[in-house]
Structure formats: C-alpha cells, structure tokens
C-alpha cells in the first residue's frame, strides 16, 4: 500500500487548524490536529508524523519554543513549516534559525500551504540514501572538530563552542550525513535555502565559504569541503559517531 503523508497541524485557533486539516484530507493527505505543545507531543508519541505545521504565536509554549525543543529531541528529523501572523522578517529569520524548514504568513491560501508542504517533503527526501549518522548521535567528530547536533554548534579541539547560523548548521549536517559523496549545488541549495533557493543561485558557494572559515579550512587547499569541478562539493574528512542519545 502506498504511503500517505501524515501532517500534524498545531495551532491554538480551532477554526484554522480544522480548516487546514480538512483541506489536507480532501487533497489525499492524513491530518491530525493539536491545540498546544502538550497535545503535539502526545500526537507525536502516538503515531508517525511526516511534517508539522506549527503556529508561531500561541499562548504558553509558542512556536519558537516548540520548534527548538523538537530539534533537540527524538523528533528532530521531522520537518516543520512555521505559520506566522506577522510579515516580519525577524520572525521568519528567528523561526528558520530555530530549525523551521519553511514559513508562511497568515492569512494564507490553502493551495499555497499545500504546495509548501509538498515542497518541504520533497526537499527532505531528495538526499541520496545514506546512513543519517548525525541523527543517531549527539556528537559527531571529524578531523579536529566535533559537531554538537543538539546544541547546534561546533566544538574546537579545546572544547570551545563555535556558534553556527541555521544555514551553516544545516549545510554541515548534510555533509556529515553524506561524507565522501559528491552533492550538487542544486541539492545543497534546496536543502539549506528551501523555497528561496532559486533567488540565490550562487549563495551555496558563499555558504560553503562561511563554513570553511568556521572550520579554519584553507580555501585554496581545503581538507574538509572540497570542490568537485562541474559537479558540486564533497566532504572529504572521515566522520565518527562519538555520543549517542540517552
């Protein structure tokens, strides 16, 4: 039997979450709803979820807190589409930095929400098959560095934390999950920039440059991220799983 994607809609507005859930069901998806963080966690523990539609502005635990907690817990791999009532770039940036995969401003057209959901699911599944090693460990080692996949920062040889932006973390995670494998610019763009990728056709090169700087990697003769002419980039350093989740 073909897999039917299961979407969890988390919004304190009953009418909105019911409207979204009904529309998704009419378009061939499974849909569940939750009014707050407690109900969201219960739903996640009760059934497999493919994507979470998460409202930013909710009383108590808001969407940013819930997204951050998701990214630090056992459900960290589930993609999140954030809904916000304010068209404020700061809200969107903070949401993406907390680990959201995309955002949509209220009020929105149901067709656009469906299109965004499908796009996020496609991006999530477009990577070539490989072991998702950093999903199984809290620390991943490579060369002189370690990546803390829960706190989302680098640790240098002395154990000092080096902060990463959301895009830098996502790019490094992709490379660490697929070492010694060439990844094209299109793949890396879609996975790190999401729906805005087409507007930044050279931004992946700038992002790679930034990550190289974080790793103190010589751009002329890099040891970690190597350029493969006409194909993309490859993470050349062996990767070691160091710490597992408790």
Short mmCIF file of C-alpha atoms in Angstrom, two decimals:
data_model
loop_
_atom_site.label_atom_id
_atom_site.label_comp_id
_atom_site.label_asym_id
_atom_site.label_seq_id
_atom_site.Cartn_x
_atom_site.Cartn_y
_atom_site.Cartn_z
CA UNK A 1 0.00 0.00 0.00
CA UNK A 2 1.33 3.44 -0.94
CA UNK A 3 2.46 5.69 1.88
CA UNK A 4 0.13 8.60 2.67
CA UNK A 5 1.91 11.54 4.26
CA UNK A 6 0.71 12.39 7.76
CA UNK A 7 0.62 16.11 8.64
CA UNK A 8 0.23 17.37 12.21
CA UNK A 9 -1.37 20.84 12.43
CA UNK A 10 -0.52 22.66 15.67
CA UNK A 11 -2.49 25.89 16.20
CA UNK A 12 -4.42 27.29 19.15
CA UNK A 13 -7.09 28.64 16.77
CA UNK A 14 -9.62 25.81 16.44
CA UNK A 15 -11.13 27.11 13.18
CA UNK A 16 -7.75 27.42 11.46
CA UNK A 17 -6.46 24.02 12.46
CA UNK A 18 -9.72 22.35 11.48
CA UNK A 19 -9.86 24.19 8.15
CA UNK A 20 -6.28 23.22 7.34
CA UNK A 21 -6.80 19.60 8.38
CA UNK A 22 -9.99 19.29 6.30
CA UNK A 23 -8.29 20.75 3.24
CA UNK A 24 -5.30 18.44 3.54
CA UNK A 25 -7.56 15.40 3.87
CA UNK A 26 -9.51 16.45 0.78
CA UNK A 27 -6.20 16.52 -1.09
CA UNK A 28 -5.19 13.00 -0.18
CA UNK A 29 -3.12 13.54 2.97
CA UNK A 30 -3.62 12.30 6.51
CA UNK A 31 -4.05 15.11 9.03
CA UNK A 32 -4.13 15.34 12.80
CA UNK A 33 -4.51 18.43 14.97
CA UNK A 34 -3.14 19.75 18.26
CA UNK A 35 -4.04 22.92 20.15
CA UNK A 36 -0.78 23.28 22.11
CA UNK A 37 2.58 21.73 22.91
CA UNK A 38 1.15 19.08 25.21
CA UNK A 39 -1.25 17.80 22.56
CA UNK A 40 1.53 17.99 19.93
CA UNK A 41 3.83 15.79 21.99
CA UNK A 42 1.03 13.29 22.64
CA UNK A 43 0.27 13.11 18.91
CA UNK A 44 3.94 12.59 18.04
CA UNK A 45 4.28 9.80 20.57
CA UNK A 46 1.11 8.14 19.30
CA UNK A 47 1.74 7.97 15.55
CA UNK A 48 4.38 8.60 12.89
CA UNK A 49 4.24 12.16 11.52
CA UNK A 50 5.84 13.27 8.24
CA UNK A 51 5.59 17.07 8.71
CA UNK A 52 4.40 19.54 11.36
CA UNK A 53 2.54 22.76 10.52
CA UNK A 54 3.32 24.88 13.58
CA UNK A 55 1.79 28.23 14.54
CA UNK A 56 4.30 30.78 15.80
CA UNK A 57 2.04 32.82 18.10
CA UNK A 58 0.48 30.58 20.73
CA UNK A 59 -0.08 31.13 24.46
CA UNK A 60 2.27 29.33 26.82
CA UNK A 61 4.83 27.46 24.74
CA UNK A 62 4.94 29.39 21.47
CA UNK A 63 6.03 28.02 18.12
CA UNK A 64 9.66 29.05 18.54
CA UNK A 65 9.97 27.21 21.85
CA UNK A 66 8.26 24.12 20.46
CA UNK A 67 10.41 24.14 17.31
CA UNK A 68 13.60 24.48 19.34
CA UNK A 69 12.53 21.61 21.60
CA UNK A 70 11.66 19.46 18.59
CA UNK A 71 15.12 19.99 17.13
CA UNK A 72 16.72 18.96 20.43
CA UNK A 73 14.65 15.81 20.93
CA UNK A 74 13.85 12.46 19.40
CA UNK A 75 11.58 14.01 16.76
CA UNK A 76 14.31 16.31 15.43
CA UNK A 77 14.17 14.85 11.91
CA UNK A 78 10.52 15.81 11.29
CA UNK A 79 10.31 18.86 9.01
CA UNK A 80 8.48 21.93 10.37
CA UNK A 81 6.53 24.54 8.42
CA UNK A 82 6.01 27.62 10.59
CA UNK A 83 2.89 29.81 10.41
CA UNK A 84 3.17 33.44 11.50
CA UNK A 85 0.54 36.17 11.71
CA UNK A 86 3.11 38.91 11.15
CA UNK A 87 5.02 39.53 7.92
CA UNK A 88 8.09 40.49 9.91
CA UNK A 89 11.47 39.35 8.53
CA UNK A 90 12.75 38.99 12.09
CA UNK A 91 10.05 36.43 12.92
CA UNK A 92 10.91 34.42 9.82
CA UNK A 93 14.65 34.56 10.42
CA UNK A 94 14.31 33.53 14.06
CA UNK A 95 11.96 30.71 13.06
CA UNK A 96 14.42 29.39 10.48
CA UNK A 97 17.30 29.74 12.95
CA UNK A 98 15.34 27.64 15.46
CA UNK A 99 15.14 24.89 12.86
CA UNK A 100 11.95 25.51 10.86
CA UNK A 101 12.18 24.31 7.26
CA UNK A 102 9.83 26.92 5.80
CA UNK A 103 7.35 29.60 6.83
CA UNK A 104 4.03 31.01 5.65
CA UNK A 105 2.36 34.28 6.66
CA UNK A 106 -1.28 34.38 7.78
CA UNK A 107 -3.72 34.85 6.17
CA UNK A 108 -2.70 32.33 3.53
CA UNK A 109 -4.29 30.48 0.64
CA UNK A 110 -4.86 26.81 1.39
CA UNK A 111 -3.43 25.90 -2.03
CA UNK A 112 -0.18 27.69 -1.19
CA UNK A 113 0.09 25.87 2.14
CA UNK A 114 -0.37 22.54 0.37
CA UNK A 115 2.26 23.48 -2.21
CA UNK A 116 4.71 24.46 0.54
CA UNK A 117 4.08 21.21 2.42
CA UNK A 118 4.76 19.16 -0.69
CA UNK A 119 7.90 21.17 -1.46
CA UNK A 120 9.32 20.68 2.04
CA UNK A 121 8.59 16.94 1.89
CA UNK A 122 10.33 16.70 -1.50
CA UNK A 123 13.38 18.57 -0.23
CA UNK A 124 13.56 16.40 2.87
CA UNK A 125 13.57 13.23 0.76
CA UNK A 126 15.81 14.34 -2.09
CA UNK A 127 19.11 13.36 -0.48
CA UNK A 128 20.77 10.23 -1.84
CA UNK A 129 20.31 7.27 0.50
CA UNK A 130 22.88 7.02 3.26
CA UNK A 131 23.11 6.48 7.00
CA UNK A 132 21.83 9.52 8.86
CA UNK A 133 24.71 9.30 11.30
CA UNK A 134 24.11 12.63 12.99
CA UNK A 135 20.54 11.59 13.80
CA UNK A 136 21.95 8.81 15.96
CA UNK A 137 24.47 10.84 17.91
CA UNK A 138 24.64 13.96 19.99
CA UNK A 139 28.28 14.47 18.99
CA UNK A 140 29.84 13.78 15.60
CA UNK A 141 33.60 14.03 15.13
CA UNK A 142 35.60 14.89 12.03
CA UNK A 143 39.24 15.93 11.88
CA UNK A 144 39.98 18.30 14.77
CA UNK A 145 36.31 19.22 15.20
CA UNK A 146 33.12 17.93 16.75
CA UNK A 147 29.54 18.96 15.97
CA UNK A 148 27.01 19.05 18.79
CA UNK A 149 23.79 18.12 16.97
CA UNK A 150 21.59 19.08 19.91
CA UNK A 151 23.09 22.46 20.83
CA UNK A 152 23.76 23.05 17.09
CA UNK A 153 27.29 24.37 17.43
CA UNK A 154 30.87 23.33 16.67
CA UNK A 155 33.41 22.35 19.30
CA UNK A 156 37.04 23.13 18.56
CA UNK A 157 39.97 20.92 19.73
CA UNK A 158 39.91 22.66 23.13
CA UNK A 159 36.15 22.07 23.55
CA UNK A 160 35.26 25.73 22.95
CA UNK A 161 31.87 26.24 21.29
CA UNK A 162 31.81 27.97 17.90
CA UNK A 163 28.36 29.35 17.03
CA UNK A 164 26.76 28.45 13.68
CA UNK A 165 23.91 30.15 11.88
CA UNK A 166 20.92 28.00 10.99
CA UNK A 167 22.01 27.73 7.35
CA UNK A 168 25.60 26.88 8.31
CA UNK A 169 24.41 24.15 10.66
CA UNK A 170 22.09 22.66 8.03
CA UNK A 171 24.84 22.62 5.40
CA UNK A 172 27.34 20.98 7.73
CA UNK A 173 24.74 18.42 8.81
CA UNK A 174 24.13 17.46 5.19
CA UNK A 175 27.84 16.99 4.58
CA UNK A 176 28.33 14.96 7.77
CA UNK A 177 25.41 12.70 6.88
CA UNK A 178 26.97 12.07 3.46
CA UNK A 179 30.77 12.05 3.73
CA UNK A 180 32.83 11.15 0.66
CA UNK A 181 29.79 11.70 -1.54
CA UNK A 182 29.54 14.43 -4.15
CA UNK A 183 26.49 16.67 -3.62
CA UNK A 184 25.40 19.07 -6.35
CA UNK A 185 24.82 22.77 -5.79
CA UNK A 186 21.12 22.28 -6.57
CA UNK A 187 20.79 19.66 -3.85
CA UNK A 188 22.63 21.78 -1.31
CA UNK A 189 20.69 24.91 -2.22
CA UNK A 190 17.32 23.25 -1.84
CA UNK A 191 18.24 21.64 1.47
CA UNK A 192 19.69 24.79 3.05
CA UNK A 193 17.70 27.64 1.50
CA UNK A 194 14.34 25.97 0.91
CA UNK A 195 11.83 27.75 -1.30
CA UNK A 196 14.07 30.82 -1.67
CA UNK A 197 16.87 28.83 -3.32
CA UNK A 198 16.04 29.95 -6.84
CA UNK A 199 16.64 33.58 -5.88
CA UNK A 200 20.18 32.87 -4.65
CA UNK A 201 21.84 30.85 -7.39
CA UNK A 202 25.36 31.48 -6.04
CA UNK A 203 24.56 31.59 -2.34
CA UNK A 204 25.66 27.99 -1.79
CA UNK A 205 29.22 28.96 -2.72
CA UNK A 206 29.12 31.78 -0.16
CA UNK A 207 27.69 29.42 2.46
CA UNK A 208 30.39 26.82 1.80
CA UNK A 209 32.96 29.59 2.14
CA UNK A 210 31.49 30.59 5.52
CA UNK A 211 31.55 27.00 6.80
CA UNK A 212 35.14 26.62 5.63
CA UNK A 213 36.02 29.73 7.63
CA UNK A 214 34.32 28.26 10.71
CA UNK A 215 36.44 25.12 10.24
CA UNK A 216 39.59 27.20 9.62
CA UNK A 217 39.88 25.34 6.32
CA UNK A 218 42.22 26.75 3.67
CA UNK A 219 40.01 27.61 0.68
CA UNK A 220 42.96 27.10 -1.72
CA UNK A 221 43.68 23.57 -0.45
CA UNK A 222 40.70 22.56 1.71
CA UNK A 223 40.89 19.45 3.86
CA UNK A 224 37.20 19.25 4.78
CA UNK A 225 34.93 20.52 1.98
CA UNK A 226 36.47 20.02 -1.45
CA UNK A 227 35.16 21.45 -4.70
CA UNK A 228 34.44 18.95 -7.48
CA UNK A 229 34.61 20.82 -10.77
CA UNK A 230 31.30 20.92 -12.67
CA UNK A 231 29.64 18.67 -10.07
CA UNK A 232 29.46 20.34 -6.64
CA UNK A 233 31.15 19.66 -3.30
CA UNK A 234 32.29 16.65 -1.30
CA UNK A 235 33.03 16.35 2.42
CA UNK A 236 36.40 14.58 2.29
CA UNK A 237 37.10 14.01 6.00
CA UNK A 238 36.16 10.73 7.73
CA UNK A 239 33.25 11.15 10.13
CA UNK A 240 32.97 9.43 13.51
CA UNK A 241 29.90 8.98 15.71
CA UNK A 242 31.01 9.97 19.23
CA UNK A 243 27.98 10.32 21.52
CA UNK A 244 24.59 8.68 21.44
CA UNK A 245 21.31 9.96 22.80
CA UNK A 246 20.45 8.87 26.32
#
